[in-house]
Amino acid sequence: MTSLDSSPEAVHGESGTAAKQIPPAAVARLTIYLRALTTMLAEGVERVSSESLAEASGVSSSTLRKDLSHVGSYGTRGVGYEVQYLSRHISAALGLTKDWKVAIVGAGNLGKALARYGGFESRGFDVVAIFDADQMVVGNEVGWLRVSDVADLEPVLQRTGANMVVLALPAAVAQGVCDRVIAAGVRSILSFAPVMLQVPAGVNLRKVDMATELQILAYHAQRIQIPEDGE
């Protein structure tokens, strides 16, 4: 299984060929830098120092510089980074200059919330389809999309050109739908299903487990609340 959580990322240039490997933790931080740079662009900021960008991103300057070195951006001593150039450079490294079309399978509360989220388009992701198996839901409108029957998954994926799929499904049906998505030619999948999915080599699967994240948060919260021994 190829997992974005466990293996280095291949950075693709404009030509689509793999350029170099970036550690997964650095990839995650690059998205944070890009968000900070986008805010700066909106505010009319033209240049930023590594210290200022690091502070805005919640990391150290050394971590920032190391992460940016993975994508070939080093800045200029005493001048810093050109915000627009660095934003374009990170976007290209993350593959965001490509045309990403997203389909959501599952039109429950989570799926509908994802379909209505306006932040996807501004970050280069176009939600082109949403599916469900419930005939009481099929045909309903979610935002500007109409819910398609999951029985028509393959032809709709082909018609819309979807190249990313989000699974917002119960555990019992997630693997079967995942298999169909892969058979239809999609190689990038984000799963919210509470189950470990099996995918073949060459398929990028990223799992979002909100219960696990809350458990980790609870661990850190209790360490803040409970005084150390002897205090």
mmCIF file of C-alpha atoms in Angstrom:
data_model
loop_
_atom_site.group_PDB
_atom_site.id
_atom_site.type_symbol
_atom_site.label_atom_id
_atom_site.label_comp_id
_atom_site.label_asym_id
_atom_site.label_seq_id
_atom_site.Cartn_x
_atom_site.Cartn_y
_atom_site.Cartn_z
ATOM 1 C CA MET A 1 0.000 0.000 0.000
ATOM 2 C CA THR A 2 1.230 3.473 -0.845
ATOM 3 C CA SER A 3 0.331 5.827 1.993
ATOM 4 C CA LEU A 4 0.974 9.538 2.197
ATOM 5 C CA ASP A 5 1.420 9.089 5.934
ATOM 6 C CA SER A 6 4.260 6.606 5.714
ATOM 7 C CA SER A 7 6.359 7.220 2.623
ATOM 8 C CA PRO A 8 8.241 10.193 1.165
ATOM 9 C CA GLU A 9 6.424 12.347 -1.358
ATOM 10 C CA ALA A 10 7.500 12.573 -4.957
ATOM 11 C CA VAL A 11 7.617 16.203 -5.992
ATOM 12 C CA HIS A 12 6.509 16.715 -9.566
ATOM 13 C CA GLY A 13 7.549 19.635 -11.691
ATOM 14 C CA GLU A 14 5.513 21.328 -14.401
ATOM 15 C CA SER A 15 6.353 18.478 -16.762
ATOM 16 C CA GLY A 16 4.892 15.883 -14.408
ATOM 17 C CA THR A 17 8.121 13.943 -13.892
ATOM 18 C CA ALA A 18 9.262 13.052 -10.397
ATOM 19 C CA ALA A 19 11.983 15.473 -9.316
ATOM 20 C CA LYS A 20 12.918 14.553 -5.756
ATOM 21 C CA GLN A 21 11.553 13.052 -2.589
ATOM 22 C CA ILE A 22 10.321 15.264 0.249
ATOM 23 C CA PRO A 23 9.719 13.845 3.744
ATOM 24 C CA PRO A 24 5.987 13.645 4.584
ATOM 25 C CA ALA A 25 6.336 15.982 7.590
ATOM 26 C CA ALA A 26 7.948 18.604 5.354
ATOM 27 C CA VAL A 27 5.153 18.234 2.793
ATOM 28 C CA ALA A 28 2.608 18.923 5.537
ATOM 29 C CA ARG A 29 4.503 22.042 6.600
ATOM 30 C CA LEU A 30 4.790 23.259 3.002
ATOM 31 C CA THR A 31 0.996 23.473 2.879
ATOM 32 C CA ILE A 32 1.110 25.674 5.999
ATOM 33 C CA TYR A 33 3.730 27.952 4.444
ATOM 34 C CA LEU A 34 1.596 28.222 1.321
ATOM 35 C CA ARG A 35 -1.441 29.231 3.382
ATOM 36 C CA ALA A 36 0.599 31.921 5.147
ATOM 37 C CA LEU A 37 1.966 33.193 1.837
ATOM 38 C CA THR A 38 -1.544 33.328 0.352
ATOM 39 C CA THR A 39 -2.634 35.525 3.267
ATOM 40 C CA MET A 40 0.384 37.776 2.746
ATOM 41 C CA LEU A 41 -0.388 38.128 -0.960
ATOM 42 C CA ALA A 42 -3.939 39.165 -0.118
ATOM 43 C CA GLU A 43 -2.513 41.806 2.231
ATOM 44 C CA GLY A 44 -0.173 43.162 -0.441
ATOM 45 C CA VAL A 45 3.067 41.875 1.122
ATOM 46 C CA GLU A 46 5.781 41.522 -1.537
ATOM 47 C CA ARG A 47 8.733 40.184 0.451
ATOM 48 C CA VAL A 48 9.035 38.234 3.676
ATOM 49 C CA SER A 49 11.979 37.171 5.822
ATOM 50 C CA SER A 50 12.426 33.565 6.875
ATOM 51 C CA GLU A 51 11.881 34.653 10.480
ATOM 52 C CA SER A 52 8.541 36.309 9.691
ATOM 53 C CA LEU A 53 7.303 33.424 7.555
ATOM 54 C CA ALA A 54 8.396 30.910 10.196
ATOM 55 C CA GLU A 55 6.569 32.841 12.908
ATOM 56 C CA ALA A 56 3.413 33.050 10.787
ATOM 57 C CA SER A 57 3.614 29.296 10.215
ATOM 58 C CA GLY A 58 4.380 28.285 13.805
ATOM 59 C CA VAL A 59 7.797 26.726 13.105
ATOM 60 C CA SER A 60 11.427 27.654 13.705
ATOM 61 C CA SER A 61 13.442 29.527 11.087
ATOM 62 C CA SER A 62 15.826 26.594 10.720
ATOM 63 C CA THR A 63 12.938 24.191 10.065
ATOM 64 C CA LEU A 64 11.488 26.566 7.478
ATOM 65 C CA ARG A 65 14.784 26.946 5.642
ATOM 66 C CA LYS A 66 15.369 23.186 5.623
ATOM 67 C CA ASP A 67 11.859 22.517 4.294
ATOM 68 C CA LEU A 68 12.194 25.117 1.553
ATOM 69 C CA SER A 69 15.568 23.677 0.547
ATOM 70 C CA HIS A 70 13.708 20.508 -0.478
ATOM 71 C CA VAL A 71 11.966 22.484 -3.213
ATOM 72 C CA GLY A 72 15.046 24.484 -4.193
ATOM 73 C CA SER A 73 14.100 27.779 -2.551
ATOM 74 C CA TYR A 74 16.789 29.336 -0.388
ATOM 75 C CA GLY A 75 15.896 33.027 -0.332
ATOM 76 C CA THR A 76 18.397 35.882 -0.381
ATOM 77 C CA ARG A 77 20.343 36.867 2.718
ATOM 78 C CA GLY A 78 19.181 40.258 3.978
ATOM 79 C CA VAL A 79 16.334 40.332 1.451
ATOM 80 C CA GLY A 80 14.251 37.256 2.234
ATOM 81 C CA TYR A 81 11.748 35.653 -0.091
ATOM 82 C CA GLU A 82 9.616 37.160 -2.835
ATOM 83 C CA VAL A 83 6.143 36.149 -1.655
ATOM 84 C CA GLN A 84 4.530 35.621 -5.061
ATOM 85 C CA TYR A 85 7.482 33.663 -6.454
ATOM 86 C CA LEU A 86 7.765 31.441 -3.391
ATOM 87 C CA SER A 87 4.012 30.822 -3.419
ATOM 88 C CA ARG A 88 4.171 29.694 -7.057
ATOM 89 C CA HIS A 89 7.254 27.571 -6.355
ATOM 90 C CA ILE A 90 5.630 25.699 -3.449
ATOM 91 C CA SER A 91 2.388 25.287 -5.410
ATOM 92 C CA ALA A 92 4.300 23.691 -8.278
ATOM 93 C CA ALA A 93 6.210 21.398 -5.903
ATOM 94 C CA LEU A 94 2.949 20.247 -4.313
ATOM 95 C CA GLY A 95 1.333 19.652 -7.699
ATOM 96 C CA LEU A 96 -1.215 22.429 -7.237
ATOM 97 C CA THR A 97 -0.568 23.906 -10.670
ATOM 98 C CA LYS A 98 -2.274 20.851 -12.167
ATOM 99 C CA ASP A 99 -5.994 20.442 -12.765
ATOM 100 C CA TRP A 100 -7.353 18.510 -9.758
ATOM 101 C CA LYS A 101 -10.968 17.385 -9.983
ATOM 102 C CA VAL A 102 -12.462 15.878 -6.844
ATOM 103 C CA ALA A 103 -15.396 13.491 -6.434
ATOM 104 C CA ILE A 104 -16.972 12.842 -3.029
ATOM 105 C CA VAL A 105 -18.554 9.465 -2.314
ATOM 106 C CA GLY A 106 -21.051 9.745 0.524
ATOM 107 C CA ALA A 107 -23.629 12.539 0.775
ATOM 108 C CA GLY A 108 -24.205 12.346 4.519
ATOM 109 C CA ASN A 109 -23.481 15.253 6.834
ATOM 110 C CA LEU A 110 -19.714 15.038 6.303
ATOM 111 C CA GLY A 111 -19.911 14.607 2.541
ATOM 112 C CA LYS A 112 -22.320 17.513 2.159
ATOM 113 C CA ALA A 113 -20.154 19.749 4.333
ATOM 114 C CA LEU A 114 -17.101 18.912 2.223
ATOM 115 C CA ALA A 115 -18.980 19.554 -1.019
ATOM 116 C CA ARG A 116 -20.072 22.988 0.212
ATOM 117 C CA TYR A 117 -16.643 24.012 1.502
ATOM 118 C CA GLY A 118 -15.533 27.050 -0.466
ATOM 119 C CA GLY A 119 -11.856 26.701 0.398
ATOM 120 C CA PHE A 120 -11.210 23.872 -2.062
ATOM 121 C CA GLU A 121 -11.555 25.972 -5.203
ATOM 122 C CA SER A 122 -9.261 28.713 -3.922
ATOM 123 C CA ARG A 123 -6.571 26.088 -3.311
ATOM 124 C CA GLY A 124 -6.796 24.473 -6.735
ATOM 125 C CA PHE A 125 -9.361 21.707 -6.187
ATOM 126 C CA ASP A 126 -12.584 21.571 -8.193
ATOM 127 C CA VAL A 127 -15.315 19.387 -6.656
ATOM 128 C CA VAL A 128 -17.047 17.908 -9.711
ATOM 129 C CA ALA A 129 -19.312 15.158 -8.338
ATOM 130 C CA ILE A 130 -20.924 13.731 -5.213
ATOM 131 C CA PHE A 131 -22.414 10.259 -4.864
ATOM 132 C CA ASP A 132 -24.702 8.339 -2.521
ATOM 133 C CA ALA A 133 -26.486 4.977 -2.458
ATOM 134 C CA ASP A 134 -29.631 6.225 -0.696
ATOM 135 C CA GLN A 135 -32.333 6.736 -3.318
ATOM 136 C CA MET A 136 -33.933 9.332 -1.046
ATOM 137 C CA VAL A 137 -30.761 11.388 -1.395
ATOM 138 C CA VAL A 138 -29.886 10.735 -5.047
ATOM 139 C CA GLY A 139 -30.988 13.674 -7.178
ATOM 140 C CA ASN A 140 -30.895 16.199 -4.343
ATOM 141 C CA GLU A 141 -28.784 19.308 -4.771
ATOM 142 C CA VAL A 142 -25.737 19.921 -2.582
ATOM 143 C CA GLY A 143 -24.389 23.355 -3.321
ATOM 144 C CA TRP A 144 -24.240 23.517 -7.103
ATOM 145 C CA LEU A 145 -23.909 19.726 -7.485
ATOM 146 C CA ARG A 146 -26.635 17.138 -7.912
ATOM 147 C CA VAL A 147 -26.124 13.872 -5.991
ATOM 148 C CA SER A 148 -25.412 10.994 -8.362
ATOM 149 C CA ASP A 149 -26.260 7.347 -7.720
ATOM 150 C CA VAL A 150 -23.160 5.437 -6.594
ATOM 151 C CA ALA A 151 -24.284 2.713 -9.001
ATOM 152 C CA ASP A 152 -23.208 5.126 -11.746
ATOM 153 C CA LEU A 153 -19.813 5.774 -10.120
ATOM 154 C CA GLU A 154 -17.585 4.691 -12.996
ATOM 155 C CA PRO A 155 -19.269 6.573 -15.882
ATOM 156 C CA VAL A 156 -19.637 9.754 -13.808
ATOM 157 C CA LEU A 157 -15.962 9.654 -12.790
ATOM 158 C CA GLN A 158 -15.022 9.266 -16.437
ATOM 159 C CA ARG A 159 -17.392 12.011 -17.631
ATOM 160 C CA THR A 160 -16.247 14.551 -15.041
ATOM 161 C CA GLY A 161 -12.562 13.676 -15.342
ATOM 162 C CA ALA A 162 -12.266 13.236 -11.562
ATOM 163 C CA ASN A 163 -8.702 12.343 -10.569
ATOM 164 C CA MET A 164 -9.131 12.507 -6.778
ATOM 165 C CA VAL A 165 -11.824 10.858 -4.670
ATOM 166 C CA VAL A 166 -12.897 11.527 -1.090
ATOM 167 C CA LEU A 167 -14.558 8.616 0.711
ATOM 168 C CA ALA A 168 -17.034 9.752 3.390
ATOM 169 C CA LEU A 169 -18.495 6.306 3.948
ATOM 170 C CA PRO A 170 -19.319 3.753 6.664
ATOM 171 C CA ALA A 171 -16.651 1.113 7.267
ATOM 172 C CA ALA A 172 -18.801 -1.727 5.901
ATOM 173 C CA VAL A 173 -18.899 -0.392 2.344
ATOM 174 C CA ALA A 174 -15.680 1.617 2.122
ATOM 175 C CA GLN A 175 -13.384 -1.116 0.769
ATOM 176 C CA GLY A 176 -15.779 -2.129 -1.989
ATOM 177 C CA VAL A 177 -16.223 1.460 -3.163
ATOM 178 C CA CYS A 178 -12.473 2.049 -2.876
ATOM 179 C CA ASP A 179 -11.846 -0.936 -5.161
ATOM 180 C CA ARG A 180 -14.291 0.444 -7.731
ATOM 181 C CA VAL A 181 -12.670 3.879 -7.618
ATOM 182 C CA ILE A 182 -9.234 2.359 -8.258
ATOM 183 C CA ALA A 183 -10.583 0.147 -11.059
ATOM 184 C CA ALA A 184 -11.994 3.319 -12.641
ATOM 185 C CA GLY A 185 -8.475 4.728 -12.847
ATOM 186 C CA VAL A 186 -8.331 7.095 -9.855
ATOM 187 C CA ARG A 187 -4.996 6.911 -8.027
ATOM 188 C CA SER A 188 -5.450 9.533 -5.267
ATOM 189 C CA ILE A 189 -7.900 8.797 -2.449
ATOM 190 C CA LEU A 190 -8.689 10.586 0.805
ATOM 191 C CA SER A 191 -10.626 8.378 3.212
ATOM 192 C CA PHE A 192 -12.676 9.416 6.234
ATOM 193 C CA ALA A 193 -13.963 5.842 6.635
ATOM 194 C CA PRO A 194 -13.206 4.349 10.093
ATOM 195 C CA VAL A 195 -11.368 1.347 8.647
ATOM 196 C CA MET A 196 -7.951 0.533 7.189
ATOM 197 C CA LEU A 197 -8.346 0.258 3.440
ATOM 198 C CA GLN A 198 -6.129 -1.919 1.267
ATOM 199 C CA VAL A 199 -4.890 -0.434 -1.994
ATOM 200 C CA PRO A 200 -2.353 -1.669 -4.554
ATOM 201 C CA ALA A 201 1.040 -0.134 -5.196
ATOM 202 C CA GLY A 202 0.807 3.070 -7.166
ATOM 203 C CA VAL A 203 -2.313 4.304 -5.377
ATOM 204 C CA ASN A 204 -1.932 7.166 -2.901
ATOM 205 C CA LEU A 205 -4.240 6.718 0.069
ATOM 206 C CA ARG A 206 -4.476 9.198 2.905
ATOM 207 C CA LYS A 207 -6.633 8.358 5.905
ATOM 208 C CA VAL A 208 -8.218 10.976 8.135
ATOM 209 C CA ASP A 209 -9.239 9.468 11.486
ATOM 210 C CA MET A 210 -10.872 12.160 13.569
ATOM 211 C CA ALA A 211 -11.329 9.863 16.581
ATOM 212 C CA THR A 212 -7.594 9.153 16.645
ATOM 213 C CA GLU A 213 -6.791 12.848 16.376
ATOM 214 C CA LEU A 214 -9.103 13.578 19.320
ATOM 215 C CA GLN A 215 -7.406 10.841 21.365
ATOM 216 C CA ILE A 216 -4.006 12.412 20.661
ATOM 217 C CA LEU A 217 -5.426 15.811 21.585
ATOM 218 C CA ALA A 218 -6.809 14.376 24.835
ATOM 219 C CA TYR A 219 -3.383 12.978 25.723
ATOM 220 C CA HIS A 220 -1.710 16.358 25.299
ATOM 221 C CA ALA A 221 -4.561 18.148 27.085
ATOM 222 C CA GLN A 222 -4.263 15.963 30.176
ATOM 223 C CA ARG A 223 -0.517 16.561 30.353
ATOM 224 C CA ILE A 224 -1.189 20.303 30.453
ATOM 225 C CA GLN A 225 -3.867 19.943 33.119
ATOM 226 C CA ILE A 226 -2.075 17.456 35.409
ATOM 227 C CA PRO A 227 0.888 19.019 37.357
ATOM 228 C CA GLU A 228 4.164 17.182 37.215
ATOM 229 C CA ASP A 229 5.042 15.074 40.260
ATOM 230 C CA GLY A 230 6.501 17.162 43.034
ATOM 231 C CA GLU A 231 4.796 20.423 42.084
#
